[in-house]
Tab-separated table of C-alpha atoms in Angstrom:
chain	number	residue	atom	x	y	z
A	1	MET	CA	-4.272	-27.067	-7.502
A	2	HIS	CA	-1.829	-24.855	-9.385
A	3	PRO	CA	1.901	-25.636	-9.308
A	4	LEU	CA	4.005	-23.781	-6.776
A	5	THR	CA	5.778	-21.911	-9.570
A	6	ALA	CA	2.463	-20.476	-10.771
A	7	ASN	CA	1.563	-19.371	-7.246
A	8	GLU	CA	4.992	-17.889	-6.728
A	9	ASP	CA	4.814	-16.027	-10.052
A	10	PHE	CA	1.458	-14.590	-9.063
A	11	ARG	CA	2.762	-13.446	-5.682
A	12	LEU	CA	5.782	-11.774	-7.232
A	13	LEU	CA	3.632	-10.009	-9.840
A	14	PHE	CA	1.313	-8.963	-7.032
A	15	TRP	CA	4.178	-7.396	-5.064
A	16	ALA	CA	5.665	-5.802	-8.170
A	17	ARG	CA	2.367	-3.996	-8.725
A	18	VAL	CA	2.182	-2.983	-5.063
A	19	ARG	CA	5.645	-1.479	-5.287
A	20	GLU	CA	4.654	0.433	-8.419
A	21	PHE	CA	1.585	2.160	-6.996
A	22	ALA	CA	1.170	1.781	-3.236
A	23	VAL	CA	3.793	4.273	-1.981
A	24	PRO	CA	4.496	6.858	-4.699
A	25	PRO	CA	7.912	8.565	-4.847
A	26	SER	CA	6.304	11.959	-4.197
A	27	MET	CA	5.021	10.676	-0.847
A	28	ILE	CA	8.421	9.264	0.111
A	29	GLU	CA	10.192	12.518	-0.788
A	30	SER	CA	7.689	14.723	1.061
A	31	ALA	CA	7.682	12.560	4.194
A	32	ALA	CA	11.495	12.384	4.244
A	33	ALA	CA	11.808	16.157	3.864
A	34	ARG	CA	9.532	16.755	6.865
A	35	ARG	CA	11.234	14.052	8.930
A	36	MET	CA	14.708	15.478	8.267
A	37	VAL	CA	13.745	18.810	9.867
A	38	GLY	CA	12.219	17.096	12.906
A	39	ASP	CA	8.583	17.505	11.871
A	40	TRP	CA	7.299	13.991	12.568
A	41	ALA	CA	3.663	15.139	12.421
A	42	GLY	CA	4.250	16.693	9.004
A	43	ALA	CA	5.908	13.468	7.831
A	44	CYS	CA	2.822	11.544	8.957
A	45	ALA	CA	0.553	13.950	7.088
A	46	ALA	CA	2.638	13.535	3.926
A	47	ALA	CA	2.346	9.742	4.196
A	48	ARG	CA	-1.430	9.898	4.841
A	49	VAL	CA	-1.045	8.742	8.445
A	50	ASP	CA	-3.466	10.266	10.951
A	51	VAL	CA	-2.219	10.897	14.504
A	52	ASP	CA	-4.840	9.911	17.079
A	53	LEU	CA	-2.841	10.541	20.240
A	54	ASN	CA	-2.294	13.505	22.517
A	55	LEU	CA	1.055	13.418	24.297
A	56	ARG	CA	-0.077	15.816	27.024
A	57	ALA	CA	-3.019	13.598	27.851
A	58	VAL	CA	-0.728	10.565	27.751
A	59	GLY	CA	1.598	12.262	30.246
A	60	ARG	CA	-1.242	12.902	32.687
A	61	VAL	CA	-2.212	9.230	32.599
A	62	HIS	CA	1.112	7.392	32.216
A	63	GLY	CA	3.756	9.865	33.293
A	64	ALA	CA	6.536	11.867	31.679
A	65	GLY	CA	8.857	8.885	31.293
A	66	LEU	CA	6.541	7.061	28.924
A	67	VAL	CA	5.850	10.258	26.987
A	68	ALA	CA	9.598	10.694	26.432
A	69	GLN	CA	9.833	7.172	24.998
A	70	VAL	CA	6.841	7.693	22.708
A	71	ARG	CA	8.128	11.060	21.516
A	72	ALA	CA	11.551	9.593	20.719
A	73	ASP	CA	9.941	6.831	18.652
A	74	LEU	CA	7.725	9.294	16.799
A	75	ARG	CA	10.763	11.394	15.888
A	76	HIS	CA	12.377	8.351	14.281
A	77	LEU	CA	9.205	6.989	12.713
A	78	ALA	CA	9.310	6.861	8.911
A	79	PRO	CA	5.566	6.701	8.163
A	80	ASP	CA	6.219	6.114	4.470
A	81	LEU	CA	8.436	3.126	5.375
A	82	LEU	CA	5.661	1.834	7.639
A	83	ARG	CA	3.229	2.083	4.727
A	84	TRP	CA	5.789	0.341	2.472
A	85	HIS	CA	5.947	-2.692	4.779
A	86	PHE	CA	2.350	-2.700	6.036
A	87	PRO	CA	0.424	-6.000	5.584
A	88	ARG	CA	-1.568	-6.087	2.353
A	89	ILE	CA	-4.289	-8.176	0.755
A	90	SER	CA	-4.893	-9.464	-2.753
A	91	PRO	CA	-5.923	-8.894	-5.448
A	92	ASP	CA	-5.317	-5.119	-5.333
A	93	GLY	CA	-2.477	-4.972	-2.815
A	94	LEU	CA	-4.382	-2.593	-0.557
A	95	VAL	CA	-3.400	-2.297	3.109
A	96	ARG	CA	-5.105	-4.971	5.184
A	97	PRO	CA	-8.309	-3.328	6.472
A	98	GLY	CA	-9.543	-3.314	10.057
A	99	LEU	CA	-6.097	-4.151	11.435
A	100	THR	CA	-4.244	-3.002	14.551
A	101	VAL	CA	-0.463	-3.470	14.431
A	102	SER	CA	1.761	-2.957	17.481
A	103	LEU	CA	4.789	-0.817	16.621
A	104	ALA	CA	6.295	-0.527	20.101
A	105	ARG	CA	5.539	-1.741	23.615
A	106	TYR	CA	6.443	0.324	26.664
A	107	GLY	CA	6.982	-1.477	29.955
A	108	SER	CA	5.185	-4.569	31.223
A	109	THR	CA	2.687	-2.844	33.511
A	110	THR	CA	1.437	0.631	34.326
A	111	HIS	CA	-0.754	1.941	37.082
A	112	ARG	CA	-3.621	1.923	34.576
A	113	GLY	CA	-3.123	-1.780	33.899
A	114	GLY	CA	-1.127	-3.514	31.182
A	115	ALA	CA	1.640	-2.549	28.815
A	116	VAL	CA	1.179	0.497	26.613
A	117	HIS	CA	1.451	-0.082	22.864
A	118	LEU	CA	2.056	2.403	20.090
A	119	VAL	CA	-0.203	0.994	17.367
A	120	ALA	CA	-0.946	1.621	13.705
A	121	ARG	CA	-4.516	1.009	12.586
A	122	THR	CA	-6.330	0.765	9.280
A	123	PRO	CA	-10.060	1.455	8.929
A	124	PRO	CA	-12.522	-1.277	7.958
A	125	ALA	CA	-12.830	-2.047	4.248
A	126	TRP	CA	-15.987	0.025	3.790
A	127	ALA	CA	-14.165	3.164	4.980
A	128	ASN	CA	-10.693	2.648	3.498
A	129	ALA	CA	-10.769	5.472	0.951
A	130	GLY	CA	-7.359	7.087	0.729
A	131	GLN	CA	-5.731	4.004	2.243
A	132	ARG	CA	-5.062	5.974	5.405
A	133	ILE	CA	-3.335	4.618	8.503
A	134	SER	CA	-3.737	6.048	11.998
A	135	LEU	CA	-1.425	6.092	15.035
A	136	ALA	CA	-2.715	5.641	18.567
A	137	LEU	CA	-1.820	4.290	21.996
A	138	TRP	CA	-3.493	1.151	23.326
A	139	THR	CA	-3.530	-0.693	26.661
A	140	PRO	CA	-5.223	-4.015	27.521
A	141	SER	CA	-7.713	-2.144	29.676
A	142	GLN	CA	-8.873	-0.062	26.718
A	143	ARG	CA	-12.326	-1.023	25.526
A	144	ASP	CA	-13.258	1.684	23.046
A	145	ALA	CA	-11.596	2.507	19.728
A	146	GLY	CA	-14.540	4.193	18.062
A	147	LEU	CA	-15.884	2.240	15.119
A	148	HIS	CA	-12.716	0.193	14.660
A	149	PRO	CA	-13.648	-3.521	14.544
A	150	HIS	CA	-10.374	-4.886	16.004
A	151	PRO	CA	-8.703	-2.425	18.402
A	152	ARG	CA	-6.487	-5.080	20.043
A	153	PRO	CA	-3.032	-5.576	18.430
A	154	HIS	CA	-2.984	-8.595	16.130
A	155	ARG	CA	-0.699	-11.478	17.197
A	156	ARG	CA	0.276	-12.381	13.637
A	157	TYR	CA	0.857	-8.854	12.345
A	158	ARG	CA	3.148	-7.074	14.783
A	159	PHE	CA	6.111	-4.775	14.199
A	160	ASP	CA	7.198	-4.215	17.812
A	161	LEU	CA	9.763	-7.002	17.345
A	162	HIS	CA	10.676	-5.705	13.865
A	163	ARG	CA	11.423	-2.039	14.286
A	164	HIS	CA	13.496	-2.049	11.102
A	165	LEU	CA	10.169	-1.959	9.242
A	166	TRP	CA	9.368	1.571	10.487
A	167	ASP	CA	12.169	2.984	12.669
A	168	THR	CA	14.935	4.880	10.830
A	169	ARG	CA	17.421	3.955	13.579
A	170	ARG	CA	16.941	0.258	12.809
A	171	ALA	CA	16.240	0.229	9.046
A	172	GLY	CA	19.711	-1.109	8.319
A	173	GLU	CA	18.852	-4.373	10.117
A	174	LEU	CA	16.649	-5.492	7.228
A	175	PRO	CA	19.216	-7.806	5.538
A	176	GLU	CA	20.121	-9.505	8.820
A	177	ARG	CA	16.476	-10.078	9.725
A	178	SER	CA	15.391	-11.187	6.241
A	179	GLY	CA	16.953	-14.626	6.031
A	180	HIS	CA	17.741	-16.510	2.836
A	181	GLY	CA	14.655	-18.640	2.765
A	182	VAL	CA	13.398	-21.858	1.230
A	183	GLY	CA	10.328	-21.476	-0.969
A	184	ALA	CA	9.920	-17.902	0.380
A	185	CYS	CA	9.957	-19.087	4.010
A	186	ALA	CA	12.703	-17.516	6.118
A	187	VAL	CA	13.404	-20.881	7.798
A	188	ASP	CA	16.989	-19.966	8.699
A	189	ARG	CA	15.632	-17.129	10.873
A	190	TRP	CA	12.852	-19.003	12.645
A	191	ILE	CA	14.882	-20.161	15.660
A	192	ALA	CA	16.358	-16.725	16.361
A	193	GLU	CA	13.050	-14.950	15.762
A	194	ALA	CA	11.190	-17.428	17.963
A	195	ALA	CA	13.672	-16.783	20.778
A	196	LEU	CA	13.078	-13.025	20.460
A	197	LEU	CA	9.330	-13.597	20.577
A	198	LEU	CA	9.457	-15.855	23.647
A	199	HIS	CA	11.716	-13.413	25.491
A	200	ALA	CA	9.586	-10.385	24.626
A	201	ASP	CA	6.367	-12.080	25.731
A	202	ARG	CA	8.034	-13.622	28.810
A	203	CYS	CA	6.800	-17.091	27.938
A	204	ALA	CA	7.619	-19.948	30.311
A	205	ASP	CA	7.382	-22.520	27.519
A	206	ASP	CA	9.612	-22.886	24.462
A	207	VAL	CA	6.944	-23.572	21.821
A	208	VAL	CA	5.999	-21.191	19.022
A	209	VAL	CA	3.420	-21.605	16.256
A	210	VAL	CA	4.531	-20.895	12.693
A	211	ARG	CA	1.598	-20.151	10.399
A	212	LEU	CA	2.344	-21.468	6.902
A	213	THR	CA	-1.129	-21.249	5.325
A	214	SER	CA	-4.670	-20.751	6.582
A	215	ARG	CA	-4.829	-24.506	7.268
A	216	ARG	CA	-1.224	-25.456	7.952
A	217	ARG	CA	0.582	-24.767	11.221
A	218	LEU	CA	3.978	-25.859	12.458
A	219	LEU	CA	4.936	-26.124	16.138
A	220	LEU	CA	8.496	-24.955	16.661
A	221	ASN	CA	9.955	-26.286	19.912
A	222	LEU	CA	13.079	-24.535	21.167
A	223	GLY	CA	13.233	-26.593	24.373
A	224	ALA	CA	13.343	-30.268	25.184
A	225	PRO	CA	11.933	-32.629	22.525
A	226	GLY	CA	8.322	-33.470	23.197
A	227	ALA	CA	7.739	-30.502	25.519
A	228	ALA	CA	4.206	-29.136	25.317
A	229	ALA	CA	2.863	-25.641	25.788
A	230	GLY	CA	1.441	-26.401	29.203
A	231	GLY	CA	-2.121	-25.546	28.235
A	232	ARG	CA	-1.306	-21.901	27.661
A	233	ALA	CA	-1.933	-19.945	24.474
A	234	VAL	CA	1.027	-20.573	22.192
A	235	PRO	CA	2.613	-17.407	20.748
A	236	VAL	CA	2.499	-17.007	16.976
A	237	LEU	CA	5.623	-16.171	15.003
A	238	PRO	CA	4.834	-12.870	13.240
A	239	ASP	CA	4.528	-12.864	9.472
A	240	ALA	CA	7.488	-10.476	9.321
A	241	ALA	CA	9.636	-13.268	10.786
A	242	THR	CA	8.028	-16.129	8.872
A	243	TRP	CA	8.580	-15.021	5.290
A	244	VAL	CA	11.399	-13.578	3.216
A	245	PRO	CA	10.539	-9.902	2.511
A	246	PRO	CA	8.996	-9.375	-0.945
A	247	ASP	CA	11.596	-6.760	-1.898
A	248	LEU	CA	14.384	-9.305	-1.585
A	249	ARG	CA	12.455	-11.802	-3.691
A	250	LEU	CA	11.672	-9.186	-6.341
A	251	LEU	CA	15.344	-8.219	-6.559
A	252	HIS	CA	16.431	-11.835	-6.924
A	253	ALA	CA	13.780	-12.438	-9.604
A	254	GLY	CA	14.847	-9.334	-11.537
A	255	LEU	CA	11.344	-7.840	-11.330
A	256	ILE	CA	12.505	-4.651	-9.651
A	257	ASP	CA	15.720	-2.693	-9.403
A	258	ALA	CA	17.062	-0.820	-6.416
A	259	ASP	CA	16.021	2.554	-7.858
A	260	ARG	CA	12.367	1.582	-7.458
A	261	LEU	CA	12.722	0.519	-3.825
A	262	HIS	CA	12.115	2.758	-0.846
A	263	PRO	CA	15.449	4.565	-0.276
A	264	LEU	CA	15.848	3.109	3.226
A	265	VAL	CA	15.153	-0.379	1.894
A	266	ALA	CA	17.508	0.101	-1.060
A	267	SER	CA	20.343	1.323	1.162
A	268	ALA	CA	19.888	-1.705	3.436
A	269	LEU	CA	19.619	-4.364	0.724
A	270	ARG	CA	22.088	-2.765	-1.699
A	271	PRO	CA	24.696	-0.896	0.393
A	272	GLY	CA	26.480	1.782	-1.571
A	273	HIS	CA	23.797	1.945	-4.238
A	274	ARG	CA	23.313	5.391	-5.739
A	275	PRO	CA	19.909	6.121	-7.279
A	276	ALA	CA	19.928	6.930	-10.973
A	277	GLY	CA	18.573	10.197	-12.270
A	278	ALA	CA	15.010	10.471	-13.500
A	279	ALA	CA	14.464	9.109	-16.972
A	280	ARG	CA	13.674	11.675	-19.660
A	281	THR	CA	11.799	11.357	-22.891
A	282	PRO	CA	14.197	11.846	-25.847
A	283	ASP	CA	11.799	13.899	-27.949
A	284	GLY	CA	10.432	15.872	-25.017
A	285	SER	CA	6.831	14.961	-25.914
A	286	PRO	CA	5.826	11.891	-23.892
A	287	ASN	CA	2.119	12.434	-24.626
A	288	SER	CA	2.392	12.206	-28.410
A	289	ARG	CA	1.036	9.044	-29.999
A	290	PHE	CA	0.559	7.740	-33.514
A	291	VAL	CA	-2.692	6.807	-35.224
A	292	GLU	CA	-3.211	5.018	-38.555
A	293	CYS	CA	-5.626	7.386	-40.284
A	294	ARG	CA	-6.913	6.663	-43.812
A	295	GLY	CA	-3.699	5.142	-45.057
A	296	ALA	CA	-1.317	7.526	-43.323
A	297	THR	CA	0.339	7.723	-39.925
A	298	HIS	CA	-0.873	10.764	-38.009
A	299	ARG	CA	-0.136	12.191	-34.599
A	300	ILE	CA	-2.350	13.200	-31.694
A	301	ALA	CA	-0.916	15.091	-28.720
A	302	VAL	CA	-1.714	17.554	-25.955
A	303	VAL	CA	-1.617	21.133	-27.249
A	304	ASP	CA	-2.576	24.086	-25.042
A	305	GLY	CA	-3.905	21.648	-22.473
A	306	VAL	CA	-6.135	19.628	-24.805
A	307	LEU	CA	-5.604	16.365	-26.728
A	308	VAL	CA	-5.939	17.227	-30.439
A	309	PRO	CA	-5.071	15.801	-33.884
A	310	LEU	CA	-1.934	17.428	-35.298
A	311	ASP	CA	-2.210	16.471	-38.961
A	312	HIS	CA	-5.669	17.795	-39.885
A	313	ASP	CA	-6.626	21.419	-40.512
A	314	PRO	CA	-9.391	23.054	-38.419
A	315	ASP	CA	-11.957	23.063	-41.249
A	316	GLU	CA	-11.564	19.337	-41.789
A	317	ILE	CA	-11.888	18.727	-38.070
A	318	ARG	CA	-15.140	20.745	-37.901
A	319	ARG	CA	-16.612	18.832	-40.841
A	320	GLU	CA	-15.676	15.489	-39.318
A	321	GLU	CA	-17.092	16.445	-35.909
A	322	LEU	CA	-20.362	17.455	-37.591
A	323	LEU	CA	-20.369	14.148	-39.470
A	324	GLY	CA	-19.931	12.296	-36.195
A	325	ALA	CA	-22.731	14.265	-34.541
A	326	LEU	CA	-25.053	13.205	-37.402
A	327	GLY	CA	-24.172	9.538	-36.883
A	328	GLY	CA	-21.460	9.171	-39.501
A	329	THR	CA	-18.008	7.660	-39.098
A	330	GLU	CA	-15.405	10.163	-37.965
A	331	LEU	CA	-11.722	10.308	-38.806
A	332	PRO	CA	-9.623	7.652	-37.038
A	333	CYS	CA	-7.717	10.478	-35.301
A	334	LEU	CA	-10.945	11.829	-33.796
A	335	ARG	CA	-12.081	8.339	-32.852
A	336	ALA	CA	-8.731	7.772	-31.116
A	337	ILE	CA	-9.185	10.985	-29.103
A	338	ASP	CA	-12.725	10.004	-28.140
A	339	GLU	CA	-11.497	6.550	-27.112
A	340	ALA	CA	-8.742	8.126	-25.009
A	341	HIS	CA	-11.344	10.178	-23.141
A	342	ARG	CA	-13.795	7.341	-22.621
A	343	HIS	CA	-11.397	4.407	-22.249
A	344	PRO	CA	-7.885	5.811	-21.668
A	345	GLU	CA	-4.983	3.449	-22.277
A	346	SER	CA	-3.727	4.053	-18.755
A	347	LEU	CA	-7.110	3.617	-17.069
A	348	VAL	CA	-5.867	0.564	-15.146
A	349	ASP	CA	-2.970	2.633	-13.777
A	350	VAL	CA	-5.327	5.470	-12.861
A	351	ARG	CA	-7.578	3.025	-11.031
A	352	ALA	CA	-4.610	1.559	-9.184
A	353	ARG	CA	-3.524	5.003	-8.007
A	354	LEU	CA	-7.052	5.819	-6.866
A	355	ASP	CA	-7.344	2.490	-5.046
A	356	HIS	CA	-4.108	3.211	-3.186
A	357	GLY	CA	-5.253	6.699	-2.252
A	358	ASP	CA	-2.901	8.531	-4.611
A	359	ASN	CA	-5.478	10.960	-5.979
A	360	ALA	CA	-2.828	13.494	-6.985
A	361	GLY	CA	-0.955	10.815	-8.933
A	362	ALA	CA	-4.164	9.665	-10.611
A	363	LEU	CA	-5.049	13.190	-11.723
A	364	SER	CA	-1.483	13.751	-12.912
A	365	ALA	CA	-1.703	10.589	-15.028
A	366	VAL	CA	-5.005	11.800	-16.500
A	367	GLU	CA	-3.554	15.217	-17.287
A	368	GLY	CA	-0.500	13.630	-18.860
A	369	LEU	CA	-2.746	11.551	-21.108
A	370	LEU	CA	-5.508	14.019	-21.938
A	371	GLY	CA	-4.094	17.434	-21.035
A	372	PRO	CA	-4.562	19.652	-17.953
A	373	ASP	CA	-7.594	21.462	-19.388
A	374	VAL	CA	-9.540	18.338	-20.291
A	375	LEU	CA	-13.276	18.155	-19.631
A	376	LEU	CA	-13.926	14.497	-18.921
A	377	ARG	CA	-16.710	12.883	-20.891
A	378	SER	CA	-18.991	10.286	-19.373
A	379	GLY	CA	-17.284	6.931	-19.113
A	380	ALA	CA	-15.324	4.603	-16.881
A	381	LEU	CA	-12.627	7.141	-15.973
A	382	ARG	CA	-15.115	9.767	-14.850
A	383	ASP	CA	-17.011	7.118	-12.882
A	384	GLU	CA	-13.805	6.103	-11.099
A	385	LEU	CA	-12.957	9.676	-10.104
A	386	GLU	CA	-16.492	10.334	-8.843
A	387	THR	CA	-16.462	7.071	-6.884
A	388	ALA	CA	-13.166	8.056	-5.239
A	389	VAL	CA	-14.725	11.313	-4.029
A	390	ARG	CA	-17.765	9.517	-2.548
A	391	ARG	CA	-15.537	7.018	-0.737
A	392	GLN	CA	-13.502	9.853	0.782
A	393	VAL	CA	-16.694	11.308	2.213
A	394	LEU	CA	-17.527	7.933	3.757
A	395	HIS	CA	-14.053	7.723	5.283
A	396	GLY	CA	-14.544	11.169	6.801
A	397	LEU	CA	-17.787	10.012	8.393
A	398	TYR	CA	-16.005	6.960	9.803
A	399	ARG	CA	-13.241	9.126	11.293
A	400	ALA	CA	-15.878	11.343	12.877
A	401	GLY	CA	-17.739	8.337	14.291
A	402	LEU	CA	-20.866	9.160	12.289
A	403	ALA	CA	-21.128	6.166	9.943
A	404	GLY	CA	-22.407	2.902	11.479
A	405	SER	CA	-20.954	-0.303	10.091
A	406	GLY	CA	-20.898	0.972	6.522
A	407	PRO	CA	-22.615	-0.252	3.367
A	408	LEU	CA	-22.172	-3.776	2.095
A	409	PRO	CA	-20.745	-4.036	-1.438
A	410	SER	CA	-23.175	-5.302	-4.043
A	411	THR	CA	-22.529	-8.490	-6.003
A	412	LYS	CA	-22.120	-6.376	-9.124
A	413	ASP	CA	-19.413	-4.288	-7.441
A	414	LYS	CA	-17.535	-7.406	-6.314
A	415	ILE	CA	-17.556	-8.909	-9.812
A	416	ARG	CA	-16.539	-5.646	-11.452
A	417	ARG	CA	-13.679	-5.139	-9.015
A	418	ALA	CA	-12.388	-8.702	-9.406
A	419	VAL	CA	-12.357	-8.428	-13.185
A	420	ARG	CA	-10.627	-5.081	-13.439
A	421	THR	CA	-7.978	-5.683	-10.777
A	422	ARG	CA	-6.830	-9.169	-11.691
A	423	PRO	CA	-3.392	-8.899	-13.304
A	424	ARG	CA	-3.443	-9.939	-16.926
A	425	HIS	CA	-1.148	-12.876	-17.769
A	426	ALA	CA	-1.110	-13.941	-14.091
A	427	THR	CA	-2.576	-17.134	-12.666
A	428	ARG	CA	-4.608	-16.899	-9.477
A	429	PRO	CA	-3.374	-19.156	-6.653
């Protein structure tokens, strides 16, 4: 068993990587721009959140009063903030697949039976291309959610008691609800959070389960010592109330600064903070790099949309390319360009962006490295881009209800993914 410090280091490195790639600044800016003009549907589209509800149909079933409540919540929904806080899994930090999270609960009963929940869902792992989230309404009487494996809201992952994780009206509550924590557990908040949970669920007993690990549970008794749960199902303290938020831990560890946080999170955790301007490259040529070539230091850079050597004349380049085609050893500059195409230095970053559904960011990184007019050669990068396209097609079939339970990943795929996504210099817990 690894020491706690090693596990904690791994978790912090995990969250640092999530914060780097999972919710890109372009998404946050686009979603905020749409939200500020009252276009909640456009904000959802910008944050890759699909809307699977029809308010007119909801009104016919549940009445105008409930529709007004849902519409008000949708107007204040920050879908990019929801994605920022959404439960994730290791080793890649992808959103937890096949999950239904309750965002809000309306009333205790309706004439159709049961409370109505506004929920956020993620597709199963086999159809999670694009890392999309969907919004829908759910009631206990609902039996069908298409191909979704778990349509019922999860007891452990619920945001209806933690609106500050998605609602712009409540985002400022984050510091108060975070706690100070001991070993990453928000123990100083457990009593208050348990009371909120018991009140919301109208529980007659005063016992709450705190899930510490997959095998360790703690019974938190807010009532008389020794009181039992009376044979009923004991409510589970949500993860959002159990642990100190990762952003707070990253700030304290110095692994992230406020400029890299979601703006709503930064303004809550660092009141008065003003974001710094975008960093600029001093020489104006961020894509230039140096190569040791036959005893001299040469440059390669993107020129007219193509990565080329800058310190060799065209005739020499043609001779060296012919030499390489005949099986000879090319110039180090040409070998460096070929290596950049086949095994780009930022391939891990490109893969991370593709995994998190940021195709535009991945292509931008490729263009920044190889030039906008590059013709990709066969290799790992081209394979990754082609795989991303195929997975998007599979996700489309899932959304349309046309793709059964999906393909099972091969053993080779599992090994390859584990090797390429494990953070270097980090110890697995």
